[in-house]
mmCIF file of C-alpha atoms and ligand atoms in Angstrom:
data_model
loop_
_atom_site.group_PDB
_atom_site.id
_atom_site.type_symbol
_atom_site.label_atom_id
_atom_site.label_comp_id
_atom_site.label_asym_id
_atom_site.label_seq_id
_atom_site.Cartn_x
_atom_site.Cartn_y
_atom_site.Cartn_z
ATOM 1 C CA MET A 22 0.000 0.000 0.000
ATOM 2 C CA ILE A 23 1.177 3.500 -0.769
ATOM 3 C CA GLU A 24 -0.324 6.739 0.444
ATOM 4 C CA THR A 25 -2.669 8.237 -2.142
ATOM 5 C CA LYS A 26 -2.720 12.013 -2.214
ATOM 6 C CA VAL A 27 -5.561 13.937 -3.856
ATOM 7 C CA LEU A 28 -4.933 17.451 -5.168
ATOM 8 C CA THR A 29 -7.683 19.713 -6.474
ATOM 9 C CA VAL A 30 -6.536 21.399 -9.645
ATOM 10 C CA SER A 31 -8.201 23.993 -11.861
ATOM 11 C CA PRO A 32 -9.623 22.289 -14.967
ATOM 12 C CA HIS A 33 -9.078 25.403 -17.107
ATOM 13 C CA ALA A 34 -5.846 26.898 -15.775
ATOM 14 C CA PRO A 35 -3.995 24.160 -13.881
ATOM 15 C CA GLU A 36 -1.685 25.544 -11.174
ATOM 16 C CA PRO A 37 1.954 25.090 -12.315
ATOM 17 C CA THR A 38 3.171 24.007 -8.862
ATOM 18 C CA LEU A 39 0.610 21.187 -8.745
ATOM 19 C CA ILE A 40 1.486 20.088 -12.265
ATOM 20 C CA GLU A 41 5.188 20.100 -11.356
ATOM 21 C CA GLU A 42 4.508 17.943 -8.304
ATOM 22 C CA ALA A 43 2.569 15.445 -10.423
ATOM 23 C CA ALA A 44 5.195 15.431 -13.188
ATOM 24 C CA SER A 45 8.019 14.774 -10.740
ATOM 25 C CA ILE A 46 6.173 11.689 -9.452
ATOM 26 C CA ILE A 47 5.849 10.354 -12.993
ATOM 27 C CA LYS A 48 9.477 11.142 -13.787
ATOM 28 C CA ALA A 49 10.465 9.207 -10.660
ATOM 29 C CA GLY A 50 8.557 6.165 -11.945
ATOM 30 C CA GLY A 51 5.365 6.668 -9.904
ATOM 31 C CA LEU A 52 1.655 6.698 -10.779
ATOM 32 C CA VAL A 53 -0.580 9.765 -11.154
ATOM 33 C CA ALA A 54 -4.266 9.629 -12.058
ATOM 34 C CA PHE A 55 -5.230 12.585 -14.234
ATOM 35 C CA PRO A 56 -8.373 13.942 -15.906
ATOM 36 C CA THR A 57 -8.949 13.870 -19.663
ATOM 37 C CA GLU A 58 -12.014 14.968 -21.610
ATOM 38 C CA THR A 59 -13.203 11.337 -21.815
ATOM 39 C CA VAL A 60 -12.460 9.572 -18.503
ATOM 40 C CA TYR A 61 -9.700 9.743 -15.856
ATOM 41 C CA GLY A 62 -6.445 8.093 -16.896
ATOM 42 C CA LEU A 63 -3.738 6.359 -14.896
ATOM 43 C CA GLY A 64 -0.466 8.045 -15.846
ATOM 44 C CA ALA A 65 3.051 6.641 -15.853
ATOM 45 C CA ASP A 66 6.199 7.254 -17.905
ATOM 46 C CA ALA A 67 5.495 5.456 -21.185
ATOM 47 C CA LEU A 68 9.182 4.889 -21.945
ATOM 48 C CA ARG A 69 9.975 3.096 -18.669
ATOM 49 C CA ALA A 70 8.900 -0.524 -18.597
ATOM 50 C CA GLU A 71 9.040 -0.801 -14.794
ATOM 51 C CA ALA A 72 6.763 2.231 -14.336
ATOM 52 C CA VAL A 73 4.341 0.784 -16.871
ATOM 53 C CA GLU A 74 4.426 -2.532 -15.018
ATOM 54 C CA LYS A 75 3.040 -0.775 -11.927
ATOM 55 C CA VAL A 76 0.048 0.394 -13.980
ATOM 56 C CA PHE A 77 -0.854 -3.190 -14.877
ATOM 57 C CA GLU A 78 -0.475 -4.216 -11.240
ATOM 58 C CA ALA A 79 -2.532 -1.332 -9.833
ATOM 59 C CA LYS A 80 -5.412 -1.972 -12.234
ATOM 60 C CA GLY A 81 -5.195 -5.754 -12.120
ATOM 61 C CA ARG A 82 -4.999 -5.489 -15.907
ATOM 62 C CA PRO A 83 -4.246 -8.583 -18.005
ATOM 63 C CA ALA A 84 -0.819 -8.232 -19.669
ATOM 64 C CA ASP A 85 -2.302 -8.847 -23.139
ATOM 65 C CA ASN A 86 -4.283 -5.587 -23.046
ATOM 66 C CA PRO A 87 -2.084 -2.807 -24.495
ATOM 67 C CA LEU A 88 -2.047 0.788 -23.248
ATOM 68 C CA ILE A 89 -2.600 4.147 -24.956
ATOM 69 C CA VAL A 90 0.323 6.584 -24.867
ATOM 70 C CA HIS A 91 -0.841 10.170 -24.313
ATOM 71 C CA ILE A 92 1.067 13.003 -25.917
ATOM 72 C CA ALA A 93 0.791 16.791 -25.734
ATOM 73 C CA HIS A 94 2.700 17.740 -28.862
ATOM 74 C CA GLU A 95 3.305 16.189 -32.255
ATOM 75 C CA ASP A 96 7.045 16.094 -31.430
ATOM 76 C CA HIS A 97 6.315 13.492 -28.769
ATOM 77 C CA LEU A 98 5.482 11.092 -31.601
ATOM 78 C CA PHE A 99 9.137 10.825 -32.655
ATOM 79 C CA ASP A 100 10.010 8.536 -29.759
ATOM 80 C CA LEU A 101 6.977 6.366 -30.290
ATOM 81 C CA VAL A 102 6.052 6.051 -33.934
ATOM 82 C CA ASP A 103 8.143 4.815 -36.844
ATOM 83 C CA GLU A 104 5.974 6.237 -39.546
ATOM 84 C CA MET A 105 2.625 7.997 -39.426
ATOM 85 C CA PRO A 106 0.471 6.910 -42.390
ATOM 86 C CA ALA A 107 -1.073 9.789 -44.380
ATOM 87 C CA LYS A 108 -4.581 8.967 -43.196
ATOM 88 C CA GLY A 109 -3.358 8.977 -39.602
ATOM 89 C CA SER A 110 -1.898 12.461 -40.077
ATOM 90 C CA LYS A 111 -5.137 13.623 -41.594
ATOM 91 C CA LEU A 112 -7.144 12.355 -38.628
ATOM 92 C CA ALA A 113 -4.670 13.776 -36.120
ATOM 93 C CA LYS A 114 -4.857 17.148 -37.808
ATOM 94 C CA ALA A 115 -8.641 17.105 -37.772
ATOM 95 C CA PHE A 116 -9.272 15.736 -34.271
ATOM 96 C CA TRP A 117 -6.268 16.229 -31.963
ATOM 97 C CA PRO A 118 -6.393 17.186 -29.256
ATOM 98 C CA GLY A 119 -9.527 15.103 -28.842
ATOM 99 C CA PRO A 120 -11.149 11.700 -28.159
ATOM 100 C CA LEU A 121 -9.309 9.881 -30.947
ATOM 101 C CA THR A 122 -6.623 7.199 -30.493
ATOM 102 C CA LEU A 123 -4.495 6.095 -33.451
ATOM 103 C CA VAL A 124 -2.880 2.660 -33.643
ATOM 104 C CA VAL A 125 0.432 2.863 -35.569
ATOM 105 C CA LYS A 126 3.683 0.905 -35.957
ATOM 106 C CA ARG A 127 5.890 1.481 -32.923
ATOM 107 C CA THR A 128 9.590 2.236 -32.476
ATOM 108 C CA PHE A 129 12.007 0.107 -30.440
ATOM 109 C CA LEU A 130 11.843 2.752 -27.697
ATOM 110 C CA VAL A 131 8.307 1.770 -26.745
ATOM 111 C CA PRO A 132 8.547 -0.891 -24.045
ATOM 112 C CA ASP A 133 6.992 -4.249 -24.948
ATOM 113 C CA ASN A 134 4.587 -4.150 -22.022
ATOM 114 C CA VAL A 135 3.007 -0.872 -23.245
ATOM 115 C CA ALA A 136 2.130 -2.597 -26.524
ATOM 116 C CA ALA A 137 1.368 -6.002 -24.993
ATOM 117 C CA HIS A 138 4.062 -7.309 -27.377
ATOM 118 C CA LEU A 139 2.191 -6.188 -30.516
ATOM 119 C CA ASP A 140 4.275 -4.365 -33.145
ATOM 120 C CA THR A 141 1.991 -1.333 -32.858
ATOM 121 C CA VAL A 142 1.338 1.396 -30.303
ATOM 122 C CA ALA A 143 -1.812 3.397 -29.608
ATOM 123 C CA VAL A 144 -1.370 7.177 -29.253
ATOM 124 C CA ARG A 145 -3.677 10.031 -28.468
ATOM 125 C CA MET A 146 -3.536 13.733 -27.659
ATOM 126 C CA PRO A 147 -6.209 14.383 -25.024
ATOM 127 C CA ASN A 148 -8.206 17.605 -25.050
ATOM 128 C CA HIS A 149 -7.859 18.614 -21.409
ATOM 129 C CA PRO A 150 -5.665 21.435 -20.069
ATOM 130 C CA VAL A 151 -4.592 19.379 -17.028
ATOM 131 C CA ALA A 152 -3.596 16.334 -19.088
ATOM 132 C CA LEU A 153 -1.742 18.467 -21.618
ATOM 133 C CA ALA A 154 0.091 20.458 -18.937
ATOM 134 C CA LEU A 155 1.092 17.267 -17.146
ATOM 135 C CA ILE A 156 2.466 15.622 -20.290
ATOM 136 C CA ARG A 157 4.337 18.803 -21.237
ATOM 137 C CA ALA A 158 5.892 18.950 -17.785
ATOM 138 C CA VAL A 159 6.990 15.318 -18.056
ATOM 139 C CA GLY A 160 8.374 16.105 -21.509
ATOM 140 C CA SER A 161 7.366 12.863 -23.235
ATOM 141 C CA GLY A 162 4.462 10.469 -23.569
ATOM 142 C CA ILE A 163 2.649 8.970 -20.590
ATOM 143 C CA VAL A 164 0.516 5.840 -20.652
ATOM 144 C CA GLY A 165 -3.081 6.408 -19.676
ATOM 145 C CA PRO A 166 -5.433 3.491 -19.343
ATOM 146 C CA SER A 167 -8.699 4.368 -17.671
ATOM 147 C CA ALA A 168 -7.958 4.746 -13.936
ATOM 148 C CA ASN A 169 -10.348 2.040 -12.746
ATOM 149 C CA LEU A 170 -9.842 -1.510 -11.584
ATOM 150 C CA SER A 171 -9.806 -3.734 -14.657
ATOM 151 C CA SER A 172 -13.323 -4.829 -15.751
ATOM 152 C CA ARG A 173 -15.102 -2.084 -13.728
ATOM 153 C CA PRO A 174 -16.863 0.937 -15.240
ATOM 154 C CA SER A 175 -14.366 3.645 -16.215
ATOM 155 C CA PRO A 176 -13.911 6.555 -13.781
ATOM 156 C CA THR A 177 -15.425 9.918 -14.649
ATOM 157 C CA THR A 178 -14.675 11.571 -11.288
ATOM 158 C CA ALA A 179 -11.676 11.612 -8.951
ATOM 159 C CA GLN A 180 -13.868 9.882 -6.360
ATOM 160 C CA HIS A 181 -14.352 6.925 -8.721
ATOM 161 C CA VAL A 182 -10.564 6.684 -9.035
ATOM 162 C CA LEU A 183 -10.138 6.845 -5.278
ATOM 163 C CA ASN A 184 -12.768 4.137 -4.743
ATOM 164 C CA ASP A 185 -10.915 1.773 -7.094
ATOM 165 C CA LEU A 186 -7.248 2.679 -6.636
ATOM 166 C CA ARG A 187 -6.741 4.115 -3.135
ATOM 167 C CA GLY A 188 -3.431 2.836 -1.811
ATOM 168 C CA LYS A 189 -2.254 1.905 -5.309
ATOM 169 C CA VAL A 190 -1.486 5.292 -6.884
ATOM 170 C CA ASN A 191 0.694 8.116 -5.583
ATOM 171 C CA LEU A 192 -1.478 11.027 -6.617
ATOM 172 C CA ILE A 193 -4.888 11.843 -8.078
ATOM 173 C CA LEU A 194 -5.343 15.207 -9.814
ATOM 174 C CA ASP A 195 -8.983 16.162 -9.216
ATOM 175 C CA ALA A 196 -10.311 18.579 -11.841
ATOM 176 C CA GLY A 197 -13.986 17.666 -11.449
ATOM 177 C CA PRO A 198 -16.113 15.332 -13.581
ATOM 178 C CA THR A 199 -15.043 14.595 -17.149
ATOM 179 C CA THR A 200 -17.197 15.960 -19.958
ATOM 180 C CA ILE A 201 -17.502 13.248 -22.618
ATOM 181 C CA GLY A 202 -17.779 10.272 -20.274
ATOM 182 C CA VAL A 203 -16.951 7.424 -22.684
ATOM 183 C CA GLU A 204 -13.402 6.609 -23.779
ATOM 184 C CA SER A 205 -11.713 7.664 -27.004
ATOM 185 C CA THR A 206 -12.424 6.075 -30.374
ATOM 186 C CA VAL A 207 -9.555 3.733 -31.286
ATOM 187 C CA VAL A 208 -8.665 3.656 -35.000
ATOM 188 C CA ASP A 209 -6.052 1.351 -36.528
ATOM 189 C CA VAL A 210 -4.378 3.320 -39.332
ATOM 190 C CA THR A 211 -1.830 0.607 -40.192
ATOM 191 C CA VAL A 212 -4.484 -0.790 -42.538
ATOM 192 C CA ASP A 213 -6.312 0.865 -45.412
ATOM 193 C CA PRO A 214 -9.150 1.630 -45.096
ATOM 194 C CA PRO A 215 -8.542 2.401 -41.420
ATOM 195 C CA LEU A 216 -10.359 0.199 -38.948
ATOM 196 C CA ILE A 217 -12.257 1.332 -35.857
ATOM 197 C CA LEU A 218 -11.245 -1.037 -33.050
ATOM 198 C CA ARG A 219 -13.256 0.654 -30.327
ATOM 199 C CA ARG A 220 -16.253 2.934 -30.664
ATOM 200 C CA GLY A 221 -15.856 6.010 -28.526
ATOM 201 C CA GLY A 222 -16.180 9.715 -27.932
ATOM 202 C CA LEU A 223 -15.451 10.609 -31.556
ATOM 203 C CA PRO A 224 -18.369 9.304 -33.670
ATOM 204 C CA ALA A 225 -17.575 7.216 -36.762
ATOM 205 C CA GLU A 226 -19.629 9.686 -38.812
ATOM 206 C CA ALA A 227 -17.150 12.462 -37.964
ATOM 207 C CA ILE A 228 -14.211 10.289 -39.054
ATOM 208 C CA GLU A 229 -15.934 9.390 -42.323
ATOM 209 C CA LYS A 230 -16.420 13.055 -43.119
ATOM 210 C CA VAL A 231 -12.639 13.407 -43.161
ATOM 211 C CA LEU A 232 -11.545 10.070 -44.660
ATOM 212 C CA GLY A 233 -14.508 8.798 -46.577
ATOM 213 C CA ARG A 234 -15.592 5.223 -45.913
ATOM 214 C CA ILE A 235 -13.897 3.410 -43.031
ATOM 215 C CA HIS A 236 -14.297 -0.007 -41.474
ATOM 216 C CA VAL A 237 -15.706 -0.849 -38.065
ATOM 217 C CA SER A 238 -14.183 -4.049 -36.739
ATOM 218 C CA ASN A 239 -16.328 -7.062 -36.037
ATOM 219 C CA GLU A 240 -15.644 -9.148 -32.919
ATOM 220 C CA ILE A 241 -13.094 -11.380 -34.690
ATOM 221 C CA GLU A 242 -11.016 -8.516 -36.112
ATOM 222 C CA MET A 243 -11.157 -6.820 -32.760
ATOM 223 C CA LEU A 244 -9.817 -9.887 -30.989
ATOM 224 C CA GLN A 245 -7.006 -10.280 -33.514
ATOM 225 C CA ARG A 246 -5.863 -6.691 -33.428
ATOM 226 C CA SER A 247 -6.805 -5.671 -29.908
ATOM 227 C CA PRO A 248 -6.507 -8.857 -27.877
ATOM 228 C CA GLY A 249 -7.371 -7.204 -24.572
ATOM 229 C CA THR A 250 -10.928 -6.571 -25.724
ATOM 230 C CA ARG A 251 -11.831 -10.184 -24.960
ATOM 231 C CA HIS A 252 -11.728 -9.439 -21.238
ATOM 232 C CA ARG A 253 -14.796 -8.373 -19.324
ATOM 233 C CA HIS A 254 -15.331 -4.607 -19.432
ATOM 234 C CA TYR A 255 -17.322 -1.756 -17.959
ATOM 235 C CA ALA A 256 -19.282 -3.996 -15.658
ATOM 236 C CA PRO A 257 -20.882 -2.958 -12.397
ATOM 237 C CA VAL A 258 -21.305 -5.667 -9.735
ATOM 238 C CA ALA A 259 -25.024 -5.702 -10.486
ATOM 239 C CA ARG A 260 -26.293 -7.583 -13.496
ATOM 240 C CA VAL A 261 -27.101 -5.294 -16.447
ATOM 241 C CA VAL A 262 -30.153 -6.091 -18.566
ATOM 242 C CA LEU A 263 -30.895 -4.157 -21.762
ATOM 243 C CA VAL A 264 -34.362 -3.421 -23.124
ATOM 244 C CA ASP A 265 -35.178 -1.825 -26.483
ATOM 245 C CA GLU A 266 -35.784 1.890 -26.592
ATOM 246 C CA GLY A 267 -39.366 2.734 -25.644
ATOM 247 C CA ASP A 268 -40.346 -0.920 -25.135
ATOM 248 C CA GLN A 269 -42.750 -0.533 -22.224
ATOM 249 C CA HIS A 270 -43.783 -4.137 -22.351
ATOM 250 C CA ALA A 271 -40.258 -5.591 -22.111
ATOM 251 C CA TYR A 272 -39.377 -3.108 -19.401
ATOM 252 C CA ALA A 273 -42.406 -3.861 -17.234
ATOM 253 C CA GLU A 274 -41.933 -7.579 -17.691
ATOM 254 C CA ALA A 275 -38.257 -7.462 -16.701
ATOM 255 C CA MET A 276 -39.103 -5.350 -13.651
ATOM 256 C CA GLN A 277 -41.771 -7.775 -12.546
ATOM 257 C CA THR A 278 -39.729 -10.914 -13.162
ATOM 258 C CA PHE A 279 -36.697 -9.771 -11.204
ATOM 259 C CA ARG A 280 -38.772 -8.337 -8.374
ATOM 260 C CA GLN A 281 -40.638 -11.621 -8.056
ATOM 261 C CA GLU A 282 -37.264 -13.288 -7.691
ATOM 262 C CA GLY A 283 -36.698 -11.010 -4.692
ATOM 263 C CA LYS A 284 -34.091 -8.887 -6.467
ATOM 264 C CA LYS A 285 -33.507 -5.225 -5.805
ATOM 265 C CA VAL A 286 -34.050 -3.732 -9.261
ATOM 266 C CA GLY A 287 -32.736 -0.406 -10.525
ATOM 267 C CA ALA A 288 -33.258 1.213 -13.895
ATOM 268 C CA ILE A 289 -31.732 3.815 -16.168
ATOM 269 C CA VAL A 290 -34.331 5.028 -18.651
ATOM 270 C CA HIS A 291 -34.739 8.063 -20.847
ATOM 271 C CA SER A 292 -37.763 7.946 -23.130
ATOM 272 C CA PRO A 293 -40.879 9.523 -21.592
ATOM 273 C CA LYS A 294 -42.809 6.283 -22.149
ATOM 274 C CA LEU A 295 -40.615 4.441 -19.676
ATOM 275 C CA SER A 296 -39.683 7.370 -17.451
ATOM 276 C CA ASP A 297 -43.333 7.995 -16.598
ATOM 277 C CA LEU A 298 -44.113 4.414 -15.599
ATOM 278 C CA GLU A 299 -42.666 4.540 -12.116
ATOM 279 C CA ARG A 300 -40.384 6.737 -10.049
ATOM 280 C CA SER A 301 -38.204 5.504 -7.233
ATOM 281 C CA GLU A 302 -34.800 6.162 -5.760
ATOM 282 C CA PHE A 303 -33.440 3.258 -7.820
ATOM 283 C CA ILE A 304 -34.780 4.583 -11.083
ATOM 284 C CA ARG A 305 -32.814 7.183 -12.995
ATOM 285 C CA ALA A 306 -34.945 8.952 -15.574
ATOM 286 C CA VAL A 307 -32.503 10.931 -17.661
ATOM 287 C CA PRO A 308 -32.713 13.263 -20.666
ATOM 288 C CA THR A 309 -32.642 11.520 -24.035
ATOM 289 C CA SER A 310 -29.541 13.325 -25.297
ATOM 290 C CA HIS A 311 -26.639 11.063 -26.183
ATOM 291 C CA GLU A 312 -24.227 13.610 -24.705
ATOM 292 C CA PHE A 313 -25.949 13.473 -21.325
ATOM 293 C CA ILE A 314 -26.173 9.685 -21.239
ATOM 294 C CA ALA A 315 -22.523 9.225 -22.283
ATOM 295 C CA ARG A 316 -21.324 11.731 -19.695
ATOM 296 C CA HIS A 317 -23.158 10.091 -16.795
ATOM 297 C CA LEU A 318 -23.461 6.439 -17.785
ATOM 298 C CA PHE A 319 -20.481 5.049 -15.848
ATOM 299 C CA ALA A 320 -21.340 7.161 -12.787
ATOM 300 C CA PHE A 321 -24.909 5.830 -12.820
ATOM 301 C CA LEU A 322 -23.705 2.228 -13.044
ATOM 302 C CA ARG A 323 -21.375 2.798 -10.094
ATOM 303 C CA GLU A 324 -24.133 4.560 -8.145
ATOM 304 C CA MET A 325 -26.455 1.568 -8.577
ATOM 305 C CA ASP A 326 -23.765 -0.658 -7.072
ATOM 306 C CA GLU A 327 -23.426 1.679 -4.106
ATOM 307 C CA ARG A 328 -27.183 1.401 -3.538
ATOM 308 C CA GLY A 329 -26.927 -2.369 -3.440
ATOM 309 C CA VAL A 330 -29.019 -2.932 -6.545
ATOM 310 C CA ASP A 331 -28.898 -6.520 -7.891
ATOM 311 C CA VAL A 332 -30.153 -5.901 -11.416
ATOM 312 C CA ILE A 333 -30.009 -2.708 -13.497
ATOM 313 C CA ILE A 334 -32.446 -2.502 -16.391
ATOM 314 C CA VAL A 335 -31.083 -0.076 -18.972
ATOM 315 C CA GLU A 336 -33.026 1.352 -21.887
ATOM 316 C CA SER A 337 -31.144 1.145 -25.204
ATOM 317 C CA VAL A 338 -30.365 4.255 -27.245
ATOM 318 C CA GLN A 339 -30.237 4.820 -30.998
ATOM 319 C CA GLU A 340 -26.884 3.852 -32.421
ATOM 320 C CA ASP A 341 -25.993 6.978 -34.334
ATOM 321 C CA GLY A 342 -23.249 9.397 -33.266
ATOM 322 C CA LEU A 343 -22.244 8.872 -29.629
ATOM 323 C CA GLY A 344 -25.065 6.341 -29.313
ATOM 324 C CA ALA A 345 -22.835 3.696 -30.934
ATOM 325 C CA ALA A 346 -20.264 4.029 -28.141
ATOM 326 C CA ILE A 347 -22.962 4.027 -25.465
ATOM 327 C CA MET A 348 -24.467 0.796 -26.803
ATOM 328 C CA ASP A 349 -21.023 -0.804 -27.123
ATOM 329 C CA ARG A 350 -20.329 -0.153 -23.421
ATOM 330 C CA LEU A 351 -23.795 -1.311 -22.398
ATOM 331 C CA ARG A 352 -23.572 -4.569 -24.339
ATOM 332 C CA ARG A 353 -20.227 -5.349 -22.778
ATOM 333 C CA ALA A 354 -21.496 -4.414 -19.325
ATOM 334 C CA ALA A 355 -24.460 -6.744 -19.872
ATOM 335 C CA GLU A 356 -22.319 -9.772 -20.704
ATOM 336 C CA ILE A 357 -22.625 -12.533 -18.163
ATOM 337 C CA PRO A 358 -19.117 -13.149 -16.756
ATOM 338 C CA SER A 359 -17.645 -16.460 -17.890
HETATM 339 O O1 LIG B 46 -10.340 7.877 -23.590
HETATM 340 C C1 LIG B 46 -9.443 7.038 -23.426
HETATM 341 O O2 LIG B 46 -8.922 6.437 -24.367
HETATM 342 C C2 LIG B 46 -8.967 6.783 -22.000
HETATM 343 C C3 LIG B 46 -8.385 8.087 -21.457
HETATM 344 C C4 LIG B 46 -7.804 7.951 -20.094
HETATM 345 O O3 LIG B 46 -7.452 8.600 -22.364
HETATM 346 N N1 LIG B 46 -8.056 5.694 -21.943
HETATM 347 C C5 LIG B 46 -8.446 4.406 -22.145
HETATM 348 O O4 LIG B 46 -7.432 3.466 -22.043
HETATM 349 O O5 LIG B 46 -9.591 4.102 -22.367
HETATM 350 P P1 LIG B 46 -7.730 1.919 -21.858
HETATM 351 O O6 LIG B 46 -6.415 1.334 -21.540
HETATM 352 O O7 LIG B 46 -8.802 1.726 -20.867
HETATM 353 O O8 LIG B 46 -8.163 1.408 -23.283
HETATM 354 C C6 LIG B 46 -7.173 1.207 -24.280
HETATM 355 C C7 LIG B 46 -7.815 0.638 -25.520
HETATM 356 C C8 LIG B 46 -8.103 -0.837 -25.379
HETATM 357 O O9 LIG B 46 -9.310 -1.124 -26.056
HETATM 358 C C9 LIG B 46 -6.920 -1.477 -26.079
HETATM 359 O O10 LIG B 46 -7.207 -2.740 -26.588
HETATM 360 C C10 LIG B 46 -6.646 -0.479 -27.198
HETATM 361 O O11 LIG B 46 -6.892 0.782 -26.609
HETATM 362 N N2 LIG B 46 -5.238 -0.529 -27.636
HETATM 363 C C11 LIG B 46 -4.149 -0.014 -27.017
HETATM 364 N N3 LIG B 46 -3.024 -0.265 -27.710
HETATM 365 C C12 LIG B 46 -3.395 -0.950 -28.813
HETATM 366 C C13 LIG B 46 -2.688 -1.508 -29.924
HETATM 367 N N4 LIG B 46 -1.370 -1.415 -30.028
HETATM 368 N N5 LIG B 46 -3.404 -2.144 -30.857
HETATM 369 C C14 LIG B 46 -4.747 -2.243 -30.762
HETATM 370 N N6 LIG B 46 -5.475 -1.753 -29.732
HETATM 371 C C15 LIG B 46 -4.815 -1.118 -28.774
HETATM 372 MG MG1 LIG B 47 -10.320 0.908 -19.772
#
């Protein structure tokens, strides 16, 4: 166990002394959780294998699940990337800093454990003043997996990080809740057309506007190119059950069935049809906007666990824009653990 310090930092104009303190921990091989626009990340020096090893240990992350290296400046790519394909440059130019991760061929400087022994590395430039200031102060890339225990919902507040990683990280930079709420979109640009390996905060439609048609990986491609995706993800302790959008009948039936089994049932619903059926402290009736649902989804799943709910019934959303990432996370959360 190590002592975990929490420092409140301004999300817009991070205090240089706090950033320096955080950077010196990373430079010394320690772990700092930091905010990004998507979720909180767990930072360590990306070029030091033994620092990266601590990240896997702290999260309980399987070694075959590679990490994203976060950069603050295009120059940071030199250490990491052998060659940036033209389509990768185009995407970086259009969307960095932002919720986009590019998978590219890596240099020999990238430790094997960062890449889970693949010949590629994932890189992204986050759009958050605290993350950018921290990386600049370190002077080179830092790894940043979501700062949760492996398999749990990703953390969108410093409190979520503390709940999962107290005693395992040196410092948490608390800049308030993150804005996007789902992780970055991961795009493999070593192939043409580029392949989306993980749906995320940058909708596929936005990428297609820049590149034209792209591919979204099916489960098999995803497993081949991103082996860590086979592990359980985003799951609260409670069982997650999905119902179709606006399907009153399926919703009422699921409620009744689980209650008859003596289960404590919670729900996250958004369409008026379902929201108006019943109100209780275990039922979250939320606005229909994809932005709102993405921003709060992981927090709601964690909150249901804290309330001791056994089953969470979640209403599906339409799969356009951010809705595709929301449904991806929900389907994975709903998988029965093997
Ligand atoms: O928004 C985000 O991306 C957040 C914030 C903190 O930046 N980070 C994040 O990291 O979600 P993590 O470790 O939870 O997810 C990394 C994803 C995984 O799906 C992993 O399989 C994929 O990126 N990945 C990393 N390196 C890869 C590689 N070389 N090839 C294919 N997929 C890779
Ligand atoms: Mg994660």
